[in-house]
Short mmCIF file of C-alpha atoms and ligand atoms in Angstrom, two decimals:
data_model
loop_
_atom_site.label_atom_id
_atom_site.label_comp_id
_atom_site.label_asym_id
_atom_site.label_seq_id
_atom_site.Cartn_x
_atom_site.Cartn_y
_atom_site.Cartn_z
CA UNK E 206 2.43 0.92 -0.71
CA UNK E 207 2.95 -2.75 -1.40
CA UNK E 208 0.12 -3.91 -3.68
CA UNK E 209 -0.57 -7.46 -4.84
CA UNK E 210 -2.27 -7.54 -8.24
CA UNK E 211 -4.11 -10.81 -8.91
CA UNK E 212 -4.99 -10.71 -12.60
CA UNK E 213 -4.60 -13.37 -15.29
CA UNK E 214 -4.77 -11.09 -18.33
CA UNK E 215 -1.10 -10.17 -18.91
CA UNK E 216 -1.96 -6.92 -20.70
CA UNK E 217 -4.26 -5.69 -17.94
CA UNK E 218 -1.81 -6.85 -15.26
CA UNK E 219 1.15 -5.04 -16.74
CA UNK E 220 -0.94 -1.90 -17.30
CA UNK E 221 -1.99 -1.95 -13.65
CA UNK E 222 1.59 -2.53 -12.47
CA UNK E 223 2.82 0.38 -14.58
CA UNK E 224 0.11 2.72 -13.24
CA UNK E 225 0.81 1.63 -9.66
CA UNK E 226 4.56 2.12 -10.04
CA UNK E 227 4.03 5.56 -11.55
CA UNK E 228 1.95 6.44 -8.49
CA UNK E 229 4.77 5.40 -6.12
CA UNK E 230 3.48 1.95 -5.17
CA UNK E 231 5.41 -1.33 -5.25
CA UNK E 232 3.21 -3.81 -7.15
CA UNK E 233 3.63 -7.58 -7.44
CA UNK E 234 1.58 -9.50 -10.01
CA UNK E 235 0.11 -13.01 -9.72
CA UNK E 236 -1.88 -14.63 -12.52
CA UNK E 237 -3.74 -17.21 -10.46
CA UNK E 238 -5.12 -18.03 -7.03
CA UNK E 239 -2.33 -20.44 -6.06
CA UNK E 240 0.36 -17.86 -6.76
CA UNK E 241 -1.56 -15.18 -4.90
CA UNK E 242 -2.03 -17.33 -1.82
CA UNK E 243 1.68 -18.25 -1.88
CA UNK E 244 2.63 -14.56 -2.08
CA UNK E 245 0.24 -13.71 0.77
CA UNK E 246 1.91 -16.33 2.94
CA UNK E 247 5.35 -14.78 2.63
CA UNK E 248 4.71 -11.07 2.27
CA UNK E 249 2.66 -8.43 4.04
CA UNK E 250 0.76 -6.40 1.47
CA UNK E 251 -0.93 -3.08 2.00
CA UNK E 252 -3.67 -3.82 -0.52
CA UNK E 253 -4.95 -6.43 -2.98
CA UNK E 254 -6.31 -5.75 -6.45
CA UNK E 255 -8.30 -8.91 -7.11
CA UNK E 256 -9.72 -10.18 -10.38
CA UNK E 257 -12.61 -12.63 -9.94
CA UNK E 258 -12.34 -14.87 -13.02
CA UNK E 259 -8.99 -16.64 -12.65
CA UNK E 260 -7.69 -19.81 -14.35
CA UNK E 261 -7.70 -21.89 -11.16
CA UNK E 262 -10.86 -20.57 -9.59
CA UNK E 263 -12.84 -17.61 -8.38
CA UNK E 264 -11.17 -14.63 -6.71
CA UNK E 265 -14.02 -14.64 -4.21
CA UNK E 266 -12.70 -17.95 -2.86
CA UNK E 267 -9.32 -16.36 -2.20
CA UNK E 268 -11.03 -13.44 -0.52
CA UNK E 269 -13.10 -15.71 1.71
CA UNK E 270 -10.03 -17.75 2.60
CA UNK E 271 -8.03 -14.62 3.33
CA UNK E 272 -10.66 -13.23 5.67
CA UNK E 273 -11.17 -16.58 7.39
CA UNK E 274 -7.69 -18.05 7.63
CA UNK E 275 -4.85 -15.94 8.97
CA UNK E 276 -1.60 -16.23 7.05
CA UNK E 277 1.49 -16.88 9.19
CA UNK E 278 2.85 -14.10 11.32
CA UNK E 279 5.18 -11.83 9.44
CA UNK E 280 7.16 -8.98 10.79
CA UNK E 281 4.96 -6.13 11.90
CA UNK E 282 1.87 -8.06 10.85
CA UNK E 283 1.13 -10.52 13.66
CA UNK E 284 -0.48 -13.34 11.74
CA UNK E 285 -3.65 -11.54 10.75
CA UNK E 286 -3.26 -9.86 7.36
CA UNK E 287 -6.88 -10.84 6.88
CA UNK E 288 -7.92 -7.19 7.14
CA UNK E 289 -5.75 -6.15 4.20
CA UNK E 290 -7.82 -3.79 2.02
CA UNK E 291 -9.17 -5.62 -1.05
CA UNK E 292 -10.40 -3.96 -4.24
CA UNK E 293 -12.12 -6.46 -6.51
CA UNK E 294 -11.95 -5.98 -10.27
CA UNK E 295 -14.53 -7.61 -12.42
CA UNK E 296 -15.75 -7.56 -15.97
CA UNK E 297 -19.01 -9.02 -14.80
CA UNK E 298 -21.78 -6.51 -14.78
CA UNK E 299 -24.10 -8.52 -12.57
CA UNK E 300 -24.90 -6.66 -9.40
CA UNK E 301 -25.02 -9.98 -7.54
CA UNK E 302 -21.26 -10.45 -8.07
CA UNK E 303 -20.54 -7.10 -6.50
CA UNK E 304 -22.81 -7.82 -3.57
CA UNK E 305 -21.14 -11.22 -3.09
CA UNK E 306 -17.72 -9.57 -3.23
CA UNK E 307 -18.56 -6.93 -0.67
CA UNK E 308 -20.24 -9.49 1.56
CA UNK E 309 -17.15 -11.71 1.30
CA UNK E 310 -15.02 -8.95 2.74
CA UNK E 311 -13.98 -6.81 -0.21
CA UNK E 312 -13.59 -3.14 0.67
CA UNK E 313 -14.58 -1.83 -2.72
CA UNK E 314 -15.05 -2.93 -6.32
CA UNK E 315 -14.31 -1.55 -9.74
CA UNK E 316 -15.91 -2.75 -12.97
CA UNK E 317 -13.71 -3.40 -16.00
CA UNK E 318 -12.81 -1.67 -18.12
CA UNK E 319 -11.77 1.11 -15.80
CA UNK E 320 -9.48 4.10 -15.85
CA UNK E 321 -6.19 3.58 -13.97
CA UNK E 322 -6.70 6.93 -12.25
CA UNK E 323 -10.01 5.75 -10.81
CA UNK E 324 -8.32 2.57 -9.54
CA UNK E 325 -5.60 4.67 -7.87
CA UNK E 326 -8.19 6.98 -6.30
CA UNK E 327 -10.11 3.99 -4.91
CA UNK E 328 -6.86 2.61 -3.46
CA UNK E 329 -6.16 5.93 -1.77
CA UNK E 330 -9.66 5.95 -0.31
CA UNK E 331 -9.14 2.40 1.00
CA UNK E 332 -5.81 3.37 2.58
CA UNK E 333 -7.46 6.36 4.23
CA UNK E 334 -10.20 4.20 5.71
CA UNK E 335 -7.67 1.56 6.78
CA UNK E 336 -5.77 4.34 8.56
CA UNK E 337 -8.96 5.60 10.19
CA UNK E 338 -8.87 8.84 8.29
CA UNK E 339 -11.62 10.44 6.28
CA UNK E 340 -9.74 13.51 5.08
CA UNK E 341 -7.60 13.06 2.00
CA UNK E 342 -4.68 15.18 3.23
CA UNK E 343 -2.45 14.39 6.19
CA UNK E 344 -1.54 17.33 8.39
CA UNK E 345 1.39 16.86 10.71
CA UNK E 346 2.80 19.93 12.41
CA UNK E 347 3.93 22.31 9.72
CA UNK E 348 3.62 19.61 7.07
CA UNK E 349 0.69 18.92 4.77
CA UNK E 350 1.00 15.72 2.76
CA UNK E 351 -1.35 15.04 -0.14
CA UNK E 352 -1.22 11.35 -1.12
CA UNK E 353 -3.21 11.96 -4.34
CA UNK E 354 -1.20 14.87 -5.65
CA UNK E 355 2.12 13.50 -4.27
CA UNK E 356 2.88 16.86 -2.75
CA UNK E 357 4.35 17.94 0.55
CA UNK E 358 4.30 21.46 1.88
CA UNK E 359 6.12 22.75 4.94
CA UNK E 360 4.66 25.94 6.37
CA UNK E 361 2.82 26.27 3.08
CA UNK E 362 6.00 26.04 1.01
CA UNK E 363 6.19 23.12 -1.45
CA UNK E 364 9.00 20.64 -0.75
CA UNK E 365 10.29 18.49 -3.61
CA UNK E 366 10.21 14.82 -2.57
CA UNK E 367 11.18 11.84 -4.76
CA UNK E 368 8.83 8.91 -5.38
CA UNK E 369 10.37 6.38 -2.98
CA UNK E 370 10.99 9.07 -0.37
CA UNK E 371 7.35 10.03 -0.60
CA UNK E 372 6.28 6.41 -0.21
CA UNK E 373 8.57 6.02 2.82
CA UNK E 374 7.23 9.19 4.43
CA UNK E 375 3.65 8.08 3.80
CA UNK E 376 4.28 4.59 5.22
CA UNK E 377 5.76 5.97 8.43
CA UNK E 378 3.09 8.65 8.81
CA UNK E 379 0.16 6.32 8.20
CA UNK E 380 1.46 3.72 10.66
CA UNK E 381 2.72 6.18 13.26
CA UNK E 382 3.84 5.77 15.97
CA UNK E 383 4.67 2.17 15.08
CA UNK E 384 8.35 1.43 14.58
CA UNK E 385 8.93 0.01 11.11
CA UNK E 386 12.02 -2.08 10.51
CA UNK E 387 14.27 -1.54 7.54
CA UNK E 388 13.10 -4.89 6.15
CA UNK E 389 9.44 -3.91 6.46
CA UNK E 390 10.10 -0.56 4.79
CA UNK E 391 12.03 -2.25 1.99
CA UNK E 392 9.10 -4.63 1.50
CA UNK E 393 6.69 -1.69 1.43
CA UNK E 394 8.72 0.27 -1.12
CA UNK E 395 10.12 -2.37 -3.41
CA UNK E 396 8.43 -5.30 -5.17
CA UNK E 397 9.78 -8.82 -5.52
CA UNK E 398 12.98 -8.93 -7.53
CA UNK E 399 13.48 -5.17 -7.66
CA UNK E 400 17.14 -4.46 -7.15
CA UNK E 401 17.90 -2.25 -4.19
CA UNK E 402 21.04 -1.11 -2.45
CA UNK E 403 21.47 -2.38 1.10
CA UNK E 404 21.48 1.18 2.41
CA UNK E 405 18.54 2.40 0.31
CA UNK E 406 16.27 3.08 3.28
CA UNK E 407 19.00 4.95 5.18
CA UNK E 408 19.58 7.12 2.11
CA UNK E 409 15.86 7.92 1.78
CA UNK E 410 15.64 8.77 5.49
CA UNK E 411 18.70 10.98 5.18
CA UNK E 412 17.13 12.91 2.30
CA UNK E 413 13.81 13.27 4.10
CA UNK E 414 15.52 14.62 7.21
CA UNK E 415 17.49 17.09 5.15
CA UNK E 416 14.32 18.35 3.48
CA UNK E 417 11.84 18.15 6.34
CA UNK E 418 13.97 18.57 9.46
CA UNK E 419 15.76 16.20 11.80
CA UNK E 420 12.96 15.84 14.34
CA UNK E 421 10.39 14.14 12.10
CA UNK E 422 11.74 10.61 11.54
CA UNK E 423 13.17 9.02 14.67
CA UNK E 424 15.65 6.15 14.70
CA UNK E 425 15.38 3.23 17.09
CA UNK E 426 18.88 1.84 16.93
CA UNK E 427 19.00 -1.71 15.62
CA UNK E 428 15.20 -1.79 15.20
CA UNK E 429 14.00 0.74 12.68
CA UNK E 430 12.30 4.09 12.24
CA UNK E 431 9.13 5.78 13.40
CA UNK E 432 7.28 9.08 13.36
CA UNK E 433 5.79 10.13 16.72
CA UNK E 434 2.00 10.14 17.05
CA UNK E 435 1.98 13.91 17.50
CA UNK E 436 4.50 16.40 16.13
CA UNK E 437 6.94 17.41 18.87
CA1 CA A 539 -9.68 -12.81 -15.45
#
């Protein structure tokens, strides 16, 4: 998942980015509100990790602006990324800040200092809710995908899936049956400035088909890829 981290403490920010990358996400880091808003105008993110005390203002202002003012249409996200899941991070222990955050449209909060694993678990819970799912595992035909454990089984047999492949599979499954373009998938899997081969997505799809069968990921020529709503 593509995650925007808005955090001005470089140590915390890089720790979060490392933990996110290790969990298969593609994080981008901004140290202030202006940078975050600029990033939100050009990219579609799957989630925001938002610090409140930032050098150019309060994260709650960004949150309010995000929920109120649609960013321009981007591919696959028709001008309303305002419902992007937001997890606020705060060192403040005042309950009023948390209430204000939730009332401003945050989906959840986490109080610093926190364990990276708890942050990742809260993100997974937000993604589940955003996808309208309450159960942690995704069952699709003979497949069972566990986003927390990063495991896939087919007819109960574990299948070894690489990090980016897993992220690609998860993105297509969670948005099914929407067709996702190569550009959108690249944006979901790779952060700003990460080098990637022009055929990276094709290669991941090829590997997934080899491991999970040809019928799972469908190609729409010249458009992109999708997974059908129901297994065929
Ligand atoms: Ca801060």
